[in-house]
Amino acid sequence: MDGHRDTTHFEVINKIQAPPLPHDPTPKNFKVLLVYPNYAMVNLLPTNIGILTACLRRNGFEVGLYDTTFYRTAEKTIDEIRVENLQVRKFNLEDFGVHFKPGDYIEDFKKKVAEFKPDLIGVSVVEDTWPQGKRLIEAVRDYPAPVIVGGVFATLAPEIPMRSPDVDMLCIGEGEYAIVDLATCMWKRQDYTTVKNLWVKKDGQVVKNPMNPPIPMDDVPFGDFDLFEKERFFRPMQGKIMRMAPIETDRGCPYKCRFCEAPSLVNIYREQTGQYYFRRRSWAKAKEEIEEYIRKYEVNYIYFNSETFLAMGDAEFDEFVAIYREIKLPFWMQTRIETLTEKRIKGLEEVNCNRISIGLEHGNEEFRDKIVGKGFSNQRMVDVFTLFTNSTIPITVNNILGFPGETRELIFDTIELNRRLGADSYNAYYFTPYHGTAMRKDAVEKGYVTEDAETGTLMTKSIMNMPTISGEEIMGLVRTFSLYVKFPKEEWPEIAIAEKFTPEGNAKFAELSKRYYERFFDHDFKYTKKACISTRIYDRPAKALTEDITN
């Protein structure tokens, strides 16, 4: 099975006809403030902000940045929740000077705008960060500069941000051309309502311009991260804090998962430009970018920012290994099970692959195929994980709980398959019905969410209202997921108590969490591979299991 892959253009597509990106370094008396609403302490540099900064700067515009990452914008950070749910190791970014800022992010934004005096404010959002972005632009509604909103949310649900009276225009699709053309028109005092990729409010109407073709990846400038604090480079990875940089090796995805926004982007570009959205940067160019970040930012870890990193032919993979062998910095990437072979695992290990994330999503084959849109078999998943038995590469398996129509029994199908894999860590996320996805349409049609329902995040809660399973039960299963996967079944009755958000349940969860770390992590919370890689140990008595790890 092809895993619901778009087989039309699986191989690299670089020869897309598109105009060259403008490049005029002549200084211009025009300021653009880029705004990045973000989850608190999700300390991974945003590729898009770095690229837009580079595009504007190389065309002579002055760029400012407002980034909310280091503000306490939520009661708990995503990573704090993940640590509580036993999905990541404990870490302390404060040792590297990473602290929450003392001020209020709204008031500090108003000060930033007053001091920087931008001529244009650009806000990049995903669906989860749109409420935060909306609050920011509402706070400066009396400031005269126009506001443009971009990002995948603006592209797939443009009617929502466009309803805000504080939004003047949207960028639909890629922003490299649009931001420079818009700033240039405004600087020259010319009409900008015809700029491609823009939706612009004018005289009570919305002007909807056509889209530029996808940009060849080798034409995209390297990210300029100079405006970010140096602390933004620090990111925990396997119990250590690394100085990390994101590398965008491709855009789009050739697969058609029904919970994902990527297929909709492919459809939009195909309909509006006649071009295929998925394409890849040459490895020579990627190597050049990595070397620049090593030299300029002293990075010691690479995060490959790709939906499915190994969605490539064997010749391309061999080229990657040959080029990256000269760099050999540890790196993280995510891919699909269909893209992994014994040869590729050995090649990845050879060039210092430090972690792989693989999306399983669901453990029931029929449900995964028909509802989720992933067509591989359970046996294929188990067989590939067997290939990792003697590998040093840790694997994270990503799962989603609370799909439309899901039951407790189906969730335990996911738990049972994860138990067979012997991975390093297991993520369990809440299903989120994002706009632009096939599965949101399912959820709305079945009455599980309303048409205007705002999403939560992948880590905080389920917003689904289903007769098959309650939101509270889904929450309990998310927090105990790793316990069910890694503990012997004789302990499952205790884990069931820990699902409950009662004093008794919370106390039991705290007790089991302590035992979890004692069994599967040493005192420095480093990965104890012997405790996780063998699929034979899970149902052994707890005492024997502990002795096996100790020995």
XYZ file of C-alpha atoms in Angstrom:
551
model
C 0.000 0.000 0.000
C 1.215 3.520 -0.670
C -0.043 5.016 2.596
C -2.339 7.389 0.645
C 0.600 9.081 -1.003
C 0.106 11.508 -3.858
C 2.025 9.453 -6.393
C 1.848 12.095 -9.106
C 4.930 13.947 -7.927
C 6.710 11.968 -5.240
C 10.160 12.759 -6.551
C 11.833 16.171 -6.248
C 10.328 19.025 -8.199
C 12.608 22.036 -8.510
C 11.887 23.334 -12.014
C 8.848 25.443 -11.177
C 8.349 28.566 -13.236
C 8.244 31.512 -10.854
C 9.612 35.044 -11.002
C 12.936 35.641 -9.258
C 12.672 36.976 -5.743
C 13.386 40.726 -5.663
C 16.804 41.777 -4.417
C 17.440 45.508 -4.073
C 19.643 46.375 -1.083
C 19.118 50.135 -1.517
C 18.210 51.499 1.943
C 14.568 52.506 2.208
C 12.942 54.670 4.840
C 10.306 52.069 5.664
C 9.896 49.846 8.734
C 8.213 46.451 8.999
C 7.456 44.944 12.407
C 7.149 41.147 12.267
C 5.073 39.678 15.092
C 5.356 36.059 16.202
C 2.662 34.955 18.677
C 3.906 31.668 20.102
C 3.240 29.067 22.750
C 5.068 29.957 25.945
C 8.627 28.593 25.995
C 8.289 26.583 22.779
C 11.862 27.524 22.081
C 12.387 26.526 18.481
C 13.233 29.247 15.981
C 10.475 29.868 13.394
C 11.803 29.347 9.878
C 9.187 31.635 8.323
C 10.110 34.683 10.411
C 13.798 34.177 9.620
C 13.101 33.951 5.882
C 10.773 36.974 5.782
C 13.369 38.993 7.720
C 16.006 38.023 5.149
C 13.714 38.918 2.215
C 12.928 42.359 3.634
C 16.470 43.179 4.700
C 18.024 42.273 1.368
C 15.584 44.706 -0.213
C 16.631 47.592 2.016
C 13.776 47.590 4.549
C 14.283 47.983 8.284
C 12.829 45.061 10.211
C 11.761 44.786 13.835
C 10.568 41.726 15.750
C 8.117 41.066 18.540
C 8.183 37.467 19.795
C 5.981 36.241 22.680
C 7.895 33.001 23.356
C 9.411 34.089 26.667
C 6.155 35.456 28.121
C 3.940 33.427 30.448
C 0.938 33.493 28.106
C -0.570 30.299 29.547
C -0.797 28.701 32.975
C 1.426 25.838 31.838
C 3.825 25.629 28.937
C 3.534 22.876 26.348
C 6.771 21.335 27.592
C 5.621 21.451 31.221
C 2.516 19.525 30.185
C 4.611 17.035 28.216
C 6.904 16.440 31.183
C 3.862 15.838 33.402
C 2.476 13.398 30.827
C 5.802 11.486 30.747
C 6.483 12.378 27.123
C 9.778 14.275 27.486
C 12.617 14.291 29.978
C 12.902 16.890 32.674
C 15.132 19.801 31.798
C 15.972 23.282 33.022
C 16.410 26.024 30.450
C 17.138 28.529 33.217
C 20.658 27.131 33.436
C 21.191 28.660 29.991
C 19.711 32.042 30.806
C 16.247 31.279 29.473
C 13.699 32.931 31.757
C 10.170 34.225 31.512
C 10.027 37.953 30.885
C 8.566 39.886 33.812
C 6.192 42.138 31.890
C 2.784 41.660 30.302
C 3.070 40.653 26.662
C 0.240 42.951 25.557
C 1.637 46.031 27.289
C 5.161 45.280 26.073
C 3.846 44.955 22.524
C 2.224 48.375 22.740
C 5.563 49.788 23.917
C 7.389 48.053 21.061
C 5.055 49.546 18.477
C 5.329 53.023 20.023
C 9.136 52.862 20.054
C 9.771 51.161 16.695
C 7.087 53.142 14.805
C 6.486 50.569 12.054
C 4.955 51.458 8.690
C 3.591 47.914 8.382
C 2.795 45.247 11.000
C 2.964 41.601 9.863
C 1.585 38.862 12.116
C 2.281 35.162 11.414
C -0.138 32.710 13.042
C -1.284 29.130 13.099
C -4.810 28.325 14.228
C -3.801 27.798 17.869
C -1.961 31.127 18.088
C -4.563 33.237 16.267
C -6.390 34.198 19.515
C -3.114 35.521 20.932
C -2.317 37.329 17.690
C -5.794 38.841 17.654
C -5.338 40.218 21.170
C -2.056 41.814 20.132
C -3.398 43.647 17.109
C -6.512 44.743 19.014
C -4.195 46.387 21.551
C -2.698 48.679 18.863
C -5.819 49.338 16.802
C -5.330 53.098 17.203
C -1.861 52.925 15.667
C -2.071 54.008 11.981
C 0.057 51.273 10.331
C -1.886 48.595 8.408
C -1.849 45.020 9.677
C -1.289 41.958 7.507
C -1.855 38.423 8.829
C -0.160 35.398 7.274
C 0.539 31.753 7.974
C -1.275 28.513 7.286
C -4.364 29.643 9.237
C -4.763 32.725 7.065
C -4.437 30.502 3.998
C -6.900 27.778 4.982
C -9.453 29.790 6.985
C -9.083 33.348 5.616
C -12.637 34.351 6.484
C -11.916 34.141 10.226
C -9.031 36.653 10.559
C -10.598 38.758 7.788
C -13.667 39.273 10.010
C -11.514 41.149 12.509
C -11.825 44.920 12.047
C -8.165 45.228 13.048
C -6.895 43.130 10.106
C -6.373 45.081 6.877
C -5.099 42.279 4.656
C -4.064 38.632 4.510
C -1.279 36.751 2.809
C -2.601 33.575 1.200
C 0.123 30.985 0.684
C 3.828 31.776 0.642
C 4.851 35.243 1.778
C 8.324 35.816 0.309
C 7.117 37.682 -2.787
C 4.094 39.243 -1.112
C 5.823 40.905 1.855
C 8.491 42.531 -0.317
C 6.054 43.629 -3.051
C 3.674 45.030 -0.435
C 6.401 46.952 1.406
C 7.755 48.280 -1.889
C 4.354 49.540 -3.033
C 3.709 51.182 0.332
C 7.172 52.780 0.358
C 6.562 54.175 -3.153
C 3.025 55.200 -2.155
C 1.596 53.031 -4.916
C -1.588 50.952 -4.976
C -0.905 47.626 -3.259
C -4.355 46.089 -3.692
C -3.129 44.174 -6.770
C -0.175 42.426 -5.086
C -0.347 38.679 -5.699
C -1.179 36.392 -2.760
C -2.896 39.268 -0.924
C -6.499 39.642 0.171
C -7.013 43.350 0.844
C -9.940 45.223 2.364
C -10.948 48.131 0.126
C -14.110 50.253 0.220
C -16.030 47.707 2.243
C -15.061 44.837 -0.063
C -12.238 42.284 -0.094
C -9.950 42.253 -3.125
C -8.758 38.681 -3.665
C -5.633 38.520 -5.804
C -4.298 35.414 -7.587
C -1.356 33.489 -6.199
C 2.223 33.315 -7.359
C 3.516 29.834 -8.249
C 5.408 27.996 -5.499
C 8.931 29.327 -5.032
C 11.778 27.008 -6.058
C 13.377 26.065 -2.756
C 16.903 26.924 -3.866
C 15.724 30.509 -4.447
C 14.516 30.927 -0.858
C 17.094 32.918 1.168
C 18.600 31.473 4.310
C 16.884 32.512 7.507
C 18.056 35.676 9.218
C 17.692 35.115 12.972
C 19.723 38.117 14.143
C 16.676 39.787 15.717
C 16.010 36.916 18.112
C 17.618 36.776 21.550
C 20.549 34.353 21.670
C 18.579 32.286 24.198
C 16.065 31.403 21.454
C 18.573 28.953 19.988
C 18.502 26.720 23.085
C 16.293 23.652 22.961
C 16.167 20.482 25.090
C 16.922 17.238 23.305
C 17.245 13.895 25.104
C 17.954 15.456 28.459
C 20.522 17.922 27.149
C 20.202 21.556 26.088
C 21.381 22.075 22.510
C 21.988 25.169 20.391
C 19.622 24.349 17.571
C 18.791 25.733 14.134
C 15.900 24.722 11.832
C 16.656 23.707 8.244
C 13.836 23.698 5.690
C 14.684 20.942 3.209
C 11.292 20.855 1.492
C 7.784 22.292 1.554
C 4.590 20.326 1.541
C 4.004 16.606 1.846
C 3.138 13.963 -0.766
C 0.859 12.066 1.631
C -2.839 12.658 2.317
C -3.516 12.298 6.036
C -7.068 13.439 6.701
C -6.256 15.209 9.990
C -3.477 17.281 8.394
C -3.547 20.634 6.608
C -0.855 19.692 4.058
C -3.217 18.110 1.472
C -5.284 21.309 1.388
C -2.191 23.380 0.582
C -1.433 21.016 -2.301
C -5.000 21.417 -3.591
C -4.989 25.227 -3.305
C -1.756 25.594 -5.264
C -2.832 23.077 -7.884
C -6.163 24.882 -8.387
C -4.811 28.428 -8.383
C -1.405 28.044 -10.048
C -1.490 24.692 -11.816
C 1.707 23.796 -9.937
C 2.472 21.098 -7.392
C 3.249 22.426 -3.926
C 5.591 19.697 -2.654
C 9.207 20.357 -3.674
C 12.677 19.970 -2.234
C 15.791 22.075 -1.776
C 18.998 20.697 -3.270
C 21.290 19.039 -0.749
C 24.162 21.278 -1.826
C 22.074 24.328 -0.888
C 20.979 22.764 2.401
C 24.616 22.061 3.260
C 25.513 25.671 2.516
C 22.734 26.859 4.833
C 23.830 24.583 7.676
C 27.426 25.754 7.339
C 26.296 29.377 7.490
C 24.346 28.765 10.711
C 27.323 26.977 12.261
C 29.554 29.907 11.403
C 27.085 32.676 12.220
C 25.147 31.268 15.187
C 27.454 28.508 16.494
C 24.721 25.880 16.337
C 25.542 22.337 17.419
C 22.267 20.596 16.544
C 20.112 20.550 13.404
C 16.338 20.301 13.313
C 15.167 19.315 9.820
C 11.901 21.173 9.440
C 10.110 18.771 7.115
C 6.687 17.123 7.196
C 8.175 13.830 5.950
C 11.945 14.135 5.738
C 12.571 10.815 3.976
C 9.928 11.334 1.265
C 12.600 10.889 -1.385
C 14.069 8.331 -3.745
C 17.082 6.204 -2.905
C 19.426 8.283 -5.075
C 18.442 11.427 -3.185
C 18.945 9.684 0.137
C 22.414 8.541 -0.884
C 23.249 12.122 -1.863
C 22.066 13.378 1.526
C 24.249 10.857 3.367
C 27.278 11.743 1.240
C 26.849 15.480 1.879
C 25.859 15.309 5.552
C 28.792 13.014 6.304
C 30.926 16.176 6.020
C 28.812 17.968 8.655
C 27.780 15.204 11.037
C 26.126 17.442 13.620
C 23.459 15.516 15.538
C 20.060 16.046 13.977
C 16.365 15.366 14.493
C 13.775 14.697 11.821
C 10.305 13.250 11.417
C 9.209 10.798 8.773
C 6.739 8.016 7.991
C 7.170 4.315 8.475
C 6.906 3.671 4.713
C 10.088 5.678 4.087
C 12.356 3.606 6.350
C 14.464 0.617 5.287
C 17.400 -1.196 6.846
C 19.781 0.584 4.471
C 18.379 3.993 5.359
C 18.542 3.337 9.099
C 22.209 2.422 8.774
C 22.857 5.520 6.668
C 21.133 7.785 9.187
C 23.100 6.291 12.044
C 26.339 6.771 10.114
C 25.768 10.526 9.787
C 24.730 11.068 13.430
C 20.935 11.045 13.337
C 20.078 11.754 16.973
C 16.320 11.126 17.011
C 13.480 10.212 14.672
C 9.794 10.955 15.228
C 7.349 8.650 13.459
C 3.622 9.247 13.207
C 1.591 6.128 13.945
C -1.501 8.123 15.011
C -3.727 5.038 15.472
C -3.282 1.330 16.186
C -6.372 -0.068 14.470
C -5.567 -0.820 10.819
C -9.061 -0.278 9.427
C -9.626 2.923 11.410
C -6.173 4.245 10.482
C -6.786 3.530 6.793
C -10.348 4.756 6.352
C -10.599 7.545 8.959
C -7.042 8.778 9.497
C -5.840 8.317 5.931
C -2.732 6.230 6.606
C -2.676 2.935 4.762
C 0.277 0.978 6.129
C -0.249 -2.234 8.101
C 0.483 -2.886 11.761
C 2.932 -5.593 10.730
C 4.832 -3.073 8.615
C 5.179 -0.871 11.686
C 6.438 -3.758 13.819
C 8.829 -4.970 11.123
C 10.459 -1.575 10.723
C 10.873 -1.178 14.476
C 12.582 -4.556 14.543
C 15.197 -3.026 12.239
C 15.945 -0.476 14.971
C 16.704 -3.159 17.596
C 20.459 -2.783 17.247
C 20.401 0.895 16.309
C 21.483 3.708 18.601
C 18.848 6.073 17.168
C 16.023 6.750 19.682
C 12.523 6.771 18.240
C 9.505 8.803 19.318
C 6.111 7.487 18.236
C 3.392 10.098 17.773
C -0.206 9.125 18.463
C -3.507 11.007 18.403
C -6.432 10.277 20.734
C -10.030 11.366 20.327
C -10.550 11.094 16.573
C -14.148 11.553 15.348
C -16.130 8.477 16.370
C -13.312 6.959 18.404
C -14.048 4.745 21.400
C -12.067 3.641 24.442
C -11.618 0.233 22.822
C -10.118 1.804 19.699
C -7.726 3.878 21.819
C -6.547 0.673 23.473
C -5.822 -0.719 19.992
C -3.360 2.172 19.707
C -1.900 1.394 23.136
C -1.491 -2.290 22.276
C 0.382 -1.583 19.034
C 2.681 0.889 20.765
C 3.515 -1.802 23.334
C 4.832 -3.997 20.510
C 7.235 -1.352 19.212
C 9.715 -0.740 22.020
C 10.306 2.936 21.237
C 12.170 5.427 23.418
C 9.178 7.701 23.989
C 5.515 7.931 23.097
C 3.549 11.096 22.459
C -0.215 11.140 22.799
C -1.873 14.262 21.428
C -5.484 15.351 21.420
C -7.169 15.242 18.031
C -7.694 18.829 16.925
C -10.163 19.579 14.096
C -8.122 22.187 12.265
C -9.730 24.274 9.540
C -8.956 23.098 6.045
C -8.708 19.420 6.970
C -10.977 16.620 5.799
C -11.447 15.456 9.367
C -12.774 18.818 10.555
C -15.517 18.436 7.964
C -16.272 14.985 9.398
C -16.433 16.351 12.937
C -18.748 19.228 11.971
C -21.073 17.009 9.920
C -21.445 14.576 12.826
C -22.072 17.355 15.332
C -18.912 16.707 17.362
C -17.874 20.362 17.005
C -19.759 23.414 15.826
C -18.879 25.188 12.596
C -17.438 28.155 14.490
C -15.650 26.174 17.220
C -12.167 27.421 18.065
C -9.537 24.744 18.436
C -7.543 24.088 21.575
C -4.002 22.881 21.143
C -2.566 19.444 20.628
C -1.552 19.312 24.290
C -4.192 21.043 26.413
C -7.598 19.454 25.873
C -10.050 17.817 23.515
C -12.800 20.074 22.178
C -14.762 17.160 20.696
C -18.227 16.424 22.082
C -18.839 12.770 21.158
C -21.294 10.120 22.395
C -18.599 7.445 22.038
C -16.160 8.837 24.629
C -16.086 11.913 26.860
C -13.510 14.676 26.720
C -12.482 13.966 30.322
C -11.872 10.301 29.540
C -9.700 11.286 26.575
C -7.735 13.626 28.845
C -7.169 10.828 31.350
C -5.942 8.479 28.645
C -3.577 11.104 27.250
C -1.869 11.622 30.598
C -1.583 7.885 31.340
C -0.747 6.805 27.781
C 2.966 6.173 28.414
C 2.125 4.248 31.589
C -0.223 1.920 29.718
C 2.363 1.395 27.003
C 5.390 0.705 29.200
C 4.048 -0.861 32.381
C 3.102 -4.561 32.709
C -0.608 -5.258 32.341
C -0.791 -6.404 35.948
C -0.454 -2.713 36.844
C -3.223 -1.521 34.532
C -5.868 -1.402 37.289
C -3.694 1.141 39.118
C -3.236 3.127 35.908
C -7.020 3.210 35.439
C -7.289 4.945 38.817
C -4.654 7.465 37.664
C -6.835 8.409 34.675
C -9.271 10.161 36.991
C -8.816 13.840 37.822
C -9.788 13.312 41.446
C -7.600 13.572 44.574
C -7.209 9.789 44.536
C -6.495 9.708 40.813
C -3.986 12.564 40.967
C -2.154 10.939 43.886
C -1.990 7.628 42.044
C -0.712 9.346 38.891
C 2.049 11.071 40.892
C 3.043 7.735 42.423
C 3.119 5.950 39.049
C 5.017 8.795 37.430
C 7.781 8.434 40.009
C 7.942 4.705 39.367
C 7.994 5.358 35.621
C 11.154 7.458 35.858
C 12.773 4.949 38.198
C 12.151 2.131 35.737
C 12.931 3.780 32.426
C 15.349 6.606 33.174
C 18.472 6.864 35.285
C 19.032 9.655 37.816
C 20.115 12.059 35.069
C 16.982 11.146 33.078
C 19.071 9.716 30.288
C 17.575 7.119 28.029
C 17.946 3.593 29.371
C 17.778 1.737 26.079
C 17.740 -1.746 27.598
C 14.537 -0.866 29.412
C 12.691 0.129 26.268
C 13.982 -1.688 23.213
C 12.990 -5.248 24.106
C 9.370 -6.025 23.309
C 9.479 -9.016 25.640
C 9.737 -7.179 28.955
C 6.449 -5.333 29.182
C 4.355 -8.056 30.699
C 6.973 -9.410 33.039
C 6.428 -8.815 36.776
C 7.486 -5.393 37.950
C 10.181 -6.759 40.283
C 11.840 -8.767 37.503
C 11.621 -5.800 35.158
C 13.363 -3.517 37.645
C 16.096 -6.092 38.216
C 16.635 -6.451 34.468
C 17.128 -2.704 34.073
C 19.416 -2.473 37.086
C 21.609 -5.257 35.771
